[in-house]
CSV table of C-alpha atoms and ligand atoms in Angstrom, one decimal:
chain,number,residue,atom,x,y,z
A,509,MET,CA,-40.2,17.5,-90.6
A,510,SER,CA,-42.0,15.6,-93.3
A,511,LYS,CA,-45.0,15.5,-93.7
A,512,ASP,CA,-45.1,11.5,-93.2
A,513,ASN,CA,-42.9,11.4,-89.9
A,514,ASP,CA,-45.8,14.3,-88.7
A,515,GLU,CA,-49.0,12.0,-89.0
A,516,MET,CA,-50.9,11.3,-86.4
A,517,VAL,CA,-50.8,6.5,-85.3
A,518,VAL,CA,-51.6,5.9,-82.1
A,519,THR,CA,-52.7,2.2,-81.3
A,520,PRO,CA,-51.4,0.1,-77.6
A,521,TRP,CA,-48.3,-0.7,-79.8
A,522,GLU,CA,-47.4,2.5,-81.2
A,523,VAL,CA,-47.7,5.9,-80.1
A,524,LYS,CA,-45.8,8.4,-83.5
A,525,GLY,CA,-46.3,12.0,-85.2
A,526,LYS,CA,-48.0,14.9,-83.1
A,527,ILE,CA,-50.6,13.7,-81.7
A,528,ASP,CA,-55.0,15.8,-81.9
A,529,TYR,CA,-56.6,14.5,-79.0
A,530,ASP,CA,-60.0,16.5,-80.4
A,531,ARG,CA,-59.5,13.8,-83.4
A,532,LEU,CA,-58.8,10.7,-81.3
A,533,ILE,CA,-61.9,11.6,-78.8
A,534,GLU,CA,-63.6,11.9,-82.3
A,535,GLU,CA,-62.4,9.0,-83.9
A,536,PHE,CA,-62.2,6.7,-80.2
A,537,GLY,CA,-65.9,7.4,-80.8
A,538,THR,CA,-64.6,8.3,-76.5
A,539,GLN,CA,-65.5,11.4,-74.7
A,540,ARG,CA,-65.1,14.2,-73.8
A,541,ILE,CA,-64.8,14.9,-69.6
A,542,ASP,CA,-67.0,18.5,-69.6
A,543,LYS,CA,-67.7,20.5,-67.2
A,544,LYS,CA,-70.8,18.2,-65.9
A,545,LEU,CA,-69.0,15.4,-64.8
A,546,LEU,CA,-65.3,17.0,-63.6
A,547,ASP,CA,-68.8,18.7,-60.7
A,548,ARG,CA,-69.9,15.9,-60.3
A,549,ILE,CA,-66.5,13.7,-59.7
A,550,TYR,CA,-65.1,16.6,-57.3
A,551,LYS,CA,-69.2,16.3,-55.4
A,552,ILE,CA,-68.3,12.0,-54.5
A,553,THR,CA,-64.4,13.1,-54.4
A,554,GLY,CA,-64.6,16.7,-52.0
A,555,GLU,CA,-61.2,17.5,-52.6
A,556,LYS,CA,-59.7,18.9,-56.5
A,557,HIS,CA,-57.3,16.8,-58.0
A,558,PHE,CA,-55.3,19.4,-60.9
A,559,MET,CA,-54.1,16.4,-63.3
A,560,LEU,CA,-58.3,16.8,-64.0
A,561,ASP,CA,-58.5,20.4,-64.2
A,562,ARG,CA,-55.7,20.4,-66.1
A,563,GLU,CA,-56.9,18.0,-68.8
A,564,LEU,CA,-54.4,14.7,-68.7
A,565,PHE,CA,-57.3,12.7,-67.5
A,566,PHE,CA,-59.9,14.2,-70.4
A,567,SER,CA,-61.8,11.8,-72.0
A,568,HIS,CA,-64.4,8.6,-71.2
A,569,ARG,CA,-66.1,6.3,-71.3
A,570,ASP,CA,-69.3,5.4,-69.0
A,571,LEU,CA,-67.7,7.2,-66.7
A,572,ASP,CA,-71.3,8.8,-65.3
A,573,TRP,CA,-73.0,5.8,-65.3
A,574,ALA,CA,-70.5,4.3,-63.1
A,575,LEU,CA,-70.3,7.3,-61.4
A,576,LYS,CA,-74.6,7.4,-61.0
A,577,GLU,CA,-74.0,3.6,-60.1
A,578,TYR,CA,-71.9,4.9,-57.3
A,579,GLU,CA,-73.8,7.0,-55.9
A,580,LYS,CA,-77.4,4.3,-55.6
A,581,GLY,CA,-74.4,2.4,-53.3
A,582,ASN,CA,-73.0,-0.2,-56.1
A,583,ARG,CA,-69.6,0.9,-55.6
A,584,PHE,CA,-66.3,-0.1,-58.8
A,585,ILE,CA,-63.6,-1.3,-58.7
A,586,ILE,CA,-60.6,0.0,-60.5
A,587,TYR,CA,-57.6,-1.3,-63.2
A,588,THR,CA,-55.1,-0.6,-64.7
A,589,GLY,CA,-51.9,-1.2,-65.9
A,590,ARG,CA,-48.0,-1.7,-67.5
A,591,GLY,CA,-46.2,-3.7,-70.4
A,592,PRO,CA,-43.0,-4.2,-68.6
A,593,SER,CA,-40.9,-4.1,-71.4
A,594,GLY,CA,-38.6,-1.4,-69.3
A,595,ASN,CA,-37.4,0.0,-67.1
A,596,VAL,CA,-40.2,2.8,-64.8
A,597,HIS,CA,-40.1,7.0,-65.5
A,598,ILE,CA,-41.0,8.7,-63.8
A,599,GLY,CA,-44.3,9.8,-67.2
A,600,HIS,CA,-45.4,5.9,-66.5
A,601,LEU,CA,-45.5,7.0,-62.2
A,602,VAL,CA,-48.1,10.6,-63.5
A,603,PRO,CA,-51.3,8.2,-64.6
A,604,TRP,CA,-49.8,5.5,-61.2
A,605,ILE,CA,-50.1,9.0,-59.0
A,606,PHE,CA,-54.1,10.0,-60.1
A,607,THR,CA,-54.6,6.7,-59.9
A,608,LYS,CA,-54.0,6.3,-56.2
A,609,TRP,CA,-55.6,9.4,-55.4
A,610,TRP,CA,-58.7,7.6,-57.5
A,611,GLN,CA,-58.9,4.5,-54.8
A,612,GLU,CA,-58.8,6.3,-51.9
A,613,LYS,CA,-61.2,8.9,-52.1
A,614,PHE,CA,-63.0,5.8,-54.1
A,615,ASP,CA,-62.0,3.3,-51.0
A,616,THR,CA,-61.7,1.3,-54.0
A,617,ARG,CA,-60.5,-2.1,-55.1
A,618,LEU,CA,-57.3,-1.9,-58.0
A,619,TYR,CA,-56.3,-4.5,-60.0
A,620,PHE,CA,-53.0,-3.9,-61.6
A,621,GLN,CA,-52.0,-5.9,-64.0
A,622,LEU,CA,-48.4,-6.2,-65.4
A,623,THR,CA,-48.6,-8.5,-69.1
A,624,ASN,CA,-45.9,-9.9,-68.9
A,625,ASP,CA,-46.8,-12.6,-71.7
A,626,GLU,CA,-47.9,-8.9,-73.7
A,627,LYS,CA,-44.2,-7.2,-73.5
A,628,PHE,CA,-42.8,-10.6,-74.1
A,629,TRP,CA,-44.5,-11.5,-77.2
A,630,PHE,CA,-44.3,-8.8,-78.4
A,631,ASP,CA,-41.0,-7.6,-78.1
A,632,GLN,CA,-39.0,-9.8,-80.9
A,633,ASP,CA,-35.7,-9.1,-78.5
A,634,LEU,CA,-37.4,-9.5,-74.9
A,635,THR,CA,-36.0,-12.1,-74.0
A,636,PHE,CA,-38.6,-14.5,-70.5
A,637,ASP,CA,-35.4,-14.8,-68.1
A,638,LYS,CA,-35.7,-10.3,-68.9
A,639,VAL,CA,-39.5,-9.6,-69.2
A,640,LYS,CA,-40.3,-11.5,-65.7
A,641,GLN,CA,-36.7,-9.5,-63.4
A,642,LEU,CA,-38.9,-6.7,-65.0
A,643,THR,CA,-41.9,-7.6,-63.9
A,644,TYR,CA,-40.3,-8.3,-60.6
A,645,ASP,CA,-39.2,-4.8,-61.4
A,646,ASN,CA,-41.4,-3.1,-62.3
A,647,ALA,CA,-44.5,-4.1,-59.4
A,648,LEU,CA,-41.6,-2.4,-56.7
A,649,ASP,CA,-42.5,1.1,-58.4
A,650,VAL,CA,-46.5,0.1,-58.1
A,651,ILE,CA,-45.9,-0.5,-54.2
A,652,ALA,CA,-43.5,2.5,-54.2
A,653,VAL,CA,-46.3,4.6,-56.1
A,654,GLY,CA,-47.5,4.0,-52.3
A,655,PHE,CA,-50.7,2.6,-53.4
A,656,GLU,CA,-52.7,1.4,-49.7
A,657,PRO,CA,-51.6,-2.9,-49.9
A,658,GLU,CA,-55.1,-4.3,-48.3
A,659,ASN,CA,-57.4,-2.4,-51.1
A,660,THR,CA,-54.2,-3.5,-54.4
A,661,PHE,CA,-53.6,-7.0,-56.0
A,662,ILE,CA,-50.8,-6.6,-58.3
A,663,ILE,CA,-51.7,-9.3,-61.4
A,664,GLN,CA,-49.3,-11.3,-63.3
A,665,ASP,CA,-50.4,-12.9,-66.4
A,666,ILE,CA,-48.0,-15.2,-66.3
A,667,GLU,CA,-47.8,-16.5,-62.5
A,668,HIS,CA,-50.9,-15.1,-61.5
A,669,ILE,CA,-53.1,-17.5,-65.3
A,670,ASP,CA,-54.5,-19.6,-63.0
A,671,MET,CA,-56.7,-17.0,-62.1
A,672,MET,CA,-57.6,-15.5,-65.4
A,673,TYR,CA,-58.0,-18.1,-67.6
A,674,GLU,CA,-61.3,-19.0,-66.4
A,675,ILE,CA,-62.4,-15.8,-68.1
A,676,ALA,CA,-59.6,-15.4,-70.8
A,677,VAL,CA,-60.9,-17.7,-72.8
A,678,GLN,CA,-64.5,-17.2,-73.1
A,679,VAL,CA,-63.6,-14.1,-74.4
A,680,ALA,CA,-61.1,-15.0,-76.1
A,681,LYS,CA,-64.5,-17.5,-77.7
A,682,LYS,CA,-66.4,-14.4,-78.8
A,683,VAL,CA,-62.9,-12.5,-80.6
A,684,THR,CA,-63.0,-13.0,-84.1
A,685,PHE,CA,-59.7,-12.7,-85.9
A,686,SER,CA,-61.0,-10.6,-88.2
A,687,THR,CA,-62.5,-8.4,-85.6
A,688,ALA,CA,-58.9,-8.1,-83.2
A,689,ARG,CA,-57.8,-7.3,-87.3
A,690,ALA,CA,-60.0,-4.0,-88.0
A,691,VAL,CA,-59.2,-3.2,-83.6
A,692,PHE,CA,-55.8,-3.6,-83.4
A,693,GLY,CA,-54.1,-3.9,-87.4
A,694,PHE,CA,-52.3,-7.4,-86.7
A,695,GLU,CA,-50.0,-8.6,-89.3
A,696,ASN,CA,-50.1,-12.5,-91.2
A,697,SER,CA,-46.2,-11.7,-89.3
A,698,MET,CA,-46.9,-11.1,-85.8
A,699,ASN,CA,-46.6,-13.9,-83.2
A,700,ILE,CA,-50.8,-16.0,-82.5
A,701,GLY,CA,-49.5,-15.1,-78.7
A,702,GLY,CA,-49.8,-11.2,-79.8
A,703,ILE,CA,-53.5,-12.2,-81.6
A,704,PHE,CA,-54.8,-14.2,-78.4
A,705,TYR,CA,-53.5,-11.4,-76.0
A,706,PRO,CA,-56.0,-9.1,-75.6
A,707,SER,CA,-58.9,-11.8,-73.9
A,708,MET,CA,-55.3,-11.3,-71.3
A,709,GLN,CA,-56.4,-7.7,-71.0
A,710,ALA,CA,-59.1,-8.3,-70.7
A,711,VAL,CA,-59.5,-10.4,-67.2
A,712,PRO,CA,-59.4,-7.4,-65.0
A,713,ALA,CA,-61.8,-6.1,-66.3
A,714,PHE,CA,-64.0,-8.7,-65.1
A,715,LEU,CA,-62.3,-10.8,-62.0
A,716,HIS,CA,-63.8,-8.8,-59.3
A,717,SER,CA,-67.0,-10.0,-60.9
A,718,TRP,CA,-65.3,-14.0,-61.1
A,719,ILE,CA,-64.5,-14.1,-58.5
A,720,TYR,CA,-67.4,-13.2,-56.0
A,721,GLY,CA,-70.3,-13.8,-57.8
A,722,LYS,CA,-71.2,-10.0,-58.4
A,723,LYS,CA,-71.8,-8.0,-61.2
A,724,THR,CA,-69.6,-4.9,-60.4
A,725,PRO,CA,-68.9,-2.3,-62.5
A,726,CYS,CA,-64.8,-1.5,-63.3
A,727,ILE,CA,-63.8,1.9,-64.1
A,728,ILE,CA,-60.0,1.7,-66.3
A,729,PRO,CA,-58.2,4.5,-65.2
A,730,CYS,CA,-55.0,4.3,-68.6
A,731,ALA,CA,-53.9,6.3,-71.5
A,732,ILE,CA,-56.2,6.7,-74.5
A,733,ASP,CA,-54.0,4.1,-76.4
A,734,GLN,CA,-55.6,1.7,-74.7
A,735,ASP,CA,-59.0,2.5,-75.2
A,736,PRO,CA,-58.5,-0.6,-78.5
A,737,HIS,CA,-58.5,-3.3,-75.8
A,738,TRP,CA,-61.8,-1.1,-74.3
A,739,ARG,CA,-64.1,-1.5,-77.3
A,740,ILE,CA,-63.5,-5.3,-77.4
A,741,THR,CA,-63.9,-5.9,-73.5
A,742,ARG,CA,-66.9,-4.1,-73.7
A,743,ASP,CA,-67.6,-6.2,-76.8
A,744,VAL,CA,-67.8,-8.7,-74.9
A,745,ALA,CA,-68.4,-8.6,-70.9
A,746,GLU,CA,-72.9,-8.6,-71.5
A,747,LYS,CA,-72.7,-11.6,-73.5
A,748,LEU,CA,-70.3,-13.3,-70.4
A,749,GLY,CA,-73.5,-11.3,-67.9
A,750,TYR,CA,-70.5,-9.2,-66.9
A,751,TYR,CA,-70.9,-4.6,-67.4
A,752,LYS,CA,-68.7,-3.3,-69.9
A,753,PRO,CA,-66.1,-1.4,-68.9
A,754,ALA,CA,-66.3,2.2,-68.2
A,755,SER,CA,-62.5,4.4,-68.5
A,756,ILE,CA,-61.1,7.4,-67.5
A,757,GLN,CA,-58.0,8.7,-70.5
A,758,ASN,CA,-54.8,10.7,-69.6
A,759,LYS,CA,-53.0,12.3,-73.0
A,760,PHE,CA,-49.6,10.9,-72.8
A,761,VAL,CA,-46.2,12.4,-70.2
A,762,PRO,CA,-44.0,14.0,-73.0
A,763,GLY,CA,-40.1,13.3,-72.5
A,764,LEU,CA,-38.1,16.3,-71.2
A,765,GLN,CA,-35.7,16.7,-75.1
A,766,GLU,CA,-37.4,17.7,-78.5
A,767,GLY,CA,-40.3,17.4,-79.8
A,768,GLY,CA,-41.1,15.4,-76.1
A,769,LYS,CA,-40.3,12.4,-77.4
A,770,MET,CA,-40.1,9.7,-74.3
A,771,SER,CA,-37.0,6.9,-75.8
A,772,SER,CA,-35.8,4.0,-74.9
A,773,SER,CA,-33.1,4.6,-77.4
A,774,ASN,CA,-32.2,8.4,-75.9
A,775,PRO,CA,-32.3,7.7,-72.4
A,776,MET,CA,-31.9,11.9,-72.2
A,777,SER,CA,-35.3,11.8,-72.7
A,778,ALA,CA,-36.2,10.3,-69.1
A,779,VAL,CA,-35.7,10.6,-65.7
A,780,TYR,CA,-35.7,6.8,-64.6
A,781,THR,CA,-37.2,5.9,-60.6
A,782,THR,CA,-34.1,4.2,-60.8
A,783,ASP,CA,-31.8,5.9,-61.8
A,784,THR,CA,-29.5,8.8,-59.1
A,785,PRO,CA,-30.6,12.5,-58.6
A,786,LYS,CA,-27.3,13.9,-60.0
A,787,MET,CA,-28.3,11.5,-62.6
A,788,ALA,CA,-31.6,12.7,-62.7
A,789,ARG,CA,-30.7,16.9,-62.1
A,790,LYS,CA,-28.2,16.5,-65.6
A,791,LYS,CA,-31.6,15.5,-67.2
A,792,VAL,CA,-33.3,18.1,-65.8
A,793,MET,CA,-30.3,20.4,-67.7
A,794,ALA,CA,-29.9,19.0,-70.3
A,795,ALA,CA,-34.0,19.7,-70.8
A,796,PHE,CA,-35.4,20.7,-74.2
A,797,THR,CA,-37.4,24.2,-73.7
A,798,GLY,CA,-38.4,26.5,-75.5
A,799,GLY,CA,-36.1,29.0,-74.8
A,800,ARG,CA,-34.7,31.7,-77.1
A,801,ASP,CA,-30.5,31.7,-79.1
A,802,THR,CA,-29.0,34.1,-76.5
A,803,ALA,CA,-30.0,35.7,-73.3
A,804,ASP,CA,-30.3,38.7,-74.1
A,805,GLU,CA,-33.7,37.8,-77.1
A,806,GLN,CA,-34.9,35.8,-74.5
A,807,ARG,CA,-35.6,38.7,-71.9
A,808,LYS,CA,-36.8,40.8,-74.2
A,809,LEU,CA,-38.7,39.1,-76.3
A,810,GLY,CA,-39.8,35.9,-73.4
A,811,ALA,CA,-40.2,32.6,-74.4
A,812,ASN,CA,-42.6,29.7,-75.0
A,813,PRO,CA,-43.6,27.4,-72.3
A,814,ASP,CA,-46.3,24.9,-74.7
A,815,ILE,CA,-43.6,23.3,-76.4
A,816,CYS,CA,-41.4,23.3,-73.3
A,817,SER,CA,-40.5,20.2,-71.4
A,818,VAL,CA,-39.4,21.1,-68.4
A,819,PHE,CA,-43.3,23.2,-67.8
A,820,LYS,CA,-44.9,20.1,-68.6
A,821,TYR,CA,-43.5,18.3,-65.6
A,822,TYR,CA,-44.7,21.3,-63.7
A,823,ASN,CA,-48.1,20.9,-65.3
A,824,PHE,CA,-48.4,17.3,-65.2
A,825,ILE,CA,-46.7,16.9,-62.2
A,826,PHE,CA,-43.9,18.7,-60.1
A,827,MET,CA,-46.0,22.5,-59.7
A,828,PRO,CA,-49.7,21.3,-58.0
A,829,ASP,CA,-50.2,24.7,-57.1
A,830,ASP,CA,-52.0,26.7,-60.3
A,831,LYS,CA,-51.5,30.5,-58.3
A,832,GLU,CA,-47.9,28.9,-59.1
A,833,LEU,CA,-47.5,27.8,-62.2
A,834,ALA,CA,-49.2,30.7,-63.4
A,835,ASP,CA,-46.5,33.2,-62.2
A,836,ILE,CA,-43.2,30.8,-63.9
A,837,GLU,CA,-45.8,31.0,-67.0
A,838,LYS,CA,-46.4,34.1,-66.8
A,839,LYS,CA,-42.3,34.8,-65.4
A,840,CYS,CA,-41.4,32.6,-68.2
A,841,ARG,CA,-43.3,34.7,-71.4
A,842,GLY,CA,-41.6,38.0,-70.5
A,843,GLY,CA,-38.7,37.3,-70.3
A,844,GLU,CA,-38.5,37.7,-66.7
A,845,MET,CA,-37.5,34.2,-65.5
A,846,LEU,CA,-34.8,32.2,-68.0
A,847,CYS,CA,-34.7,29.1,-69.0
A,848,GLY,CA,-31.4,27.7,-66.2
A,849,GLU,CA,-33.5,29.4,-63.8
A,850,CYS,CA,-36.0,27.5,-64.2
A,851,LYS,CA,-34.5,24.1,-64.3
A,852,GLN,CA,-33.0,25.4,-61.2
A,853,ILE,CA,-36.4,25.4,-59.6
A,854,LEU,CA,-37.4,21.2,-61.5
A,855,ALA,CA,-34.2,19.9,-60.2
A,856,PRO,CA,-34.4,19.8,-56.6
A,857,ARG,CA,-38.0,18.8,-56.9
A,858,ILE,CA,-37.4,15.6,-59.0
A,859,MET,CA,-34.7,15.4,-56.4
A,860,LYS,CA,-35.9,14.8,-53.4
A,861,PHE,CA,-39.2,12.9,-55.9
A,862,LEU,CA,-37.1,10.5,-56.5
A,863,GLU,CA,-34.4,10.4,-53.4
A,864,GLU,CA,-38.2,9.7,-50.9
A,865,HIS,CA,-40.0,6.7,-54.5
A,866,GLN,CA,-36.0,5.0,-54.3
A,867,GLU,CA,-36.8,4.2,-50.3
A,868,ARG,CA,-39.8,3.3,-50.8
A,869,ARG,CA,-39.2,1.0,-53.6
A,870,GLU,CA,-36.2,0.3,-51.3
A,871,GLU,CA,-38.5,-1.3,-49.1
A,872,ALA,CA,-41.2,-2.8,-51.9
A,873,LYS,CA,-38.8,-5.6,-51.7
A,874,GLU,CA,-39.9,-7.1,-48.5
A,875,ARG,CA,-43.6,-6.4,-49.7
A,876,LEU,CA,-44.5,-7.8,-52.3
A,877,HIS,CA,-46.8,-10.5,-51.4
A,878,GLU,CA,-49.3,-7.7,-49.5
A,879,PHE,CA,-49.8,-6.7,-52.4
A,880,SER,CA,-49.5,-9.4,-54.9
A,881,ALA,CA,-52.9,-11.3,-56.8
A,882,ALA,CA,-52.0,-14.4,-55.5
A,883,ARG,CA,-53.8,-14.0,-52.0
A,884,LEU,CA,-57.4,-14.1,-54.2
A,885,ARG,CA,-57.0,-17.5,-55.0
A,886,ASP,CA,-58.4,-18.6,-52.0
A,887,GLU,CA,-61.5,-16.3,-52.3
A,888,ILE,CA,-61.3,-18.4,-55.5
A,889,ARG,CA,-65.3,-19.9,-55.4
A,890,ARG,CA,-65.2,-23.3,-58.3
B,956,LIG,N1,-51.1,-2.3,-72.8
B,956,LIG,C1,-51.1,-1.8,-71.4
B,956,LIG,C2,-49.0,-2.3,-71.7
B,956,LIG,O1,-48.4,-1.4,-72.9
B,956,LIG,C3,-50.9,-2.2,-70.1
B,956,LIG,C4,-52.7,-3.0,-69.9
B,956,LIG,C5,-52.3,-4.2,-69.6
B,956,LIG,C6,-53.1,-1.8,-69.3
B,956,LIG,N2,-53.8,-3.1,-68.4
B,956,LIG,C7,-54.0,-2.1,-69.0
B,956,LIG,C8,-52.9,-0.4,-68.9
B,956,LIG,C9,-55.3,-1.9,-67.7
B,956,LIG,C10,-53.3,0.5,-68.5
B,956,LIG,C11,-54.5,0.1,-67.5
B,956,LIG,O2,-48.7,-0.6,-71.5
């Protein structure tokens, strides 16, 4: 592998190379979630979460502040989102599952933004019809995660622009092109929709405060590649009379193929929520592992879970039990368990998960209105 290929690039629109999370924290200027903060979270939630313990969520901005406000009785809302550029896969669901836990434990509102404008502007090949179809399809996946409908508001940028534009124009006026270019690396060849777009991603952080006329803290669970957006959002927040949004940031969830990349050009690299369970099983059985060339060798020398995509799936979603995970890691390193056998444990778990998700996804088709942010229109005082 050449050095160039390995060079880390992390922007909201491109993630490549070998990811060094310590360096990201340093370069982005975020904070690590340390033991003290973790204890503070658990004191409120009364329950641990393996995605925090295992440092999938590892970085933050102002989370300590937002929790302090919460303890004082100043409750926050949460905000997350997704750009509907393709079908949802299991990797996407991982942070959403955490967000659901966070919503339940803090009994708080969730604003979930589907940025169909963003994907339409940033993906040259995406037609308008296609992005609308994907918005609908992705909303079904969001609902299928099991968020509480009375506390969940799915925002679709294009459809709900009337509720967003007042905030977006005010954000846009405060951000110069030179700032946007410096933060996002925009180039002259870009369409002007994309240049305006960051003002749209800022909106849900302020929407609740704006609708109810009460400054309300906001916590954004998101992958760390979205952080440049929050730098802009935080920069304008106080100028517009809002709190700076806090964030809790996760690592990238790896795919099933070598190098851990999930890529839409390689359908084997991810299990999509619409895959048949049988197809999912096939993908698991073909997944990249840290195994040796021959069974004999592996029994003698053991395998390497650190580079294994199957082990990452256990770690991040399918094996929340620490003891079970430690046990499988030990058997893997010691050569006691071979990769085929290990995959046989993962496959039925993914299949069962998919079956249940797909059932809820089917039901979601009748429930879109229960989750739609459109129902907030009546609450807006102008
Ligand atoms: N830009 C994000 C994406 O491409 C979507 C998004 C919008 C988002 N608002 C968000 C993601 C808030 C996390 C949190 O997927």
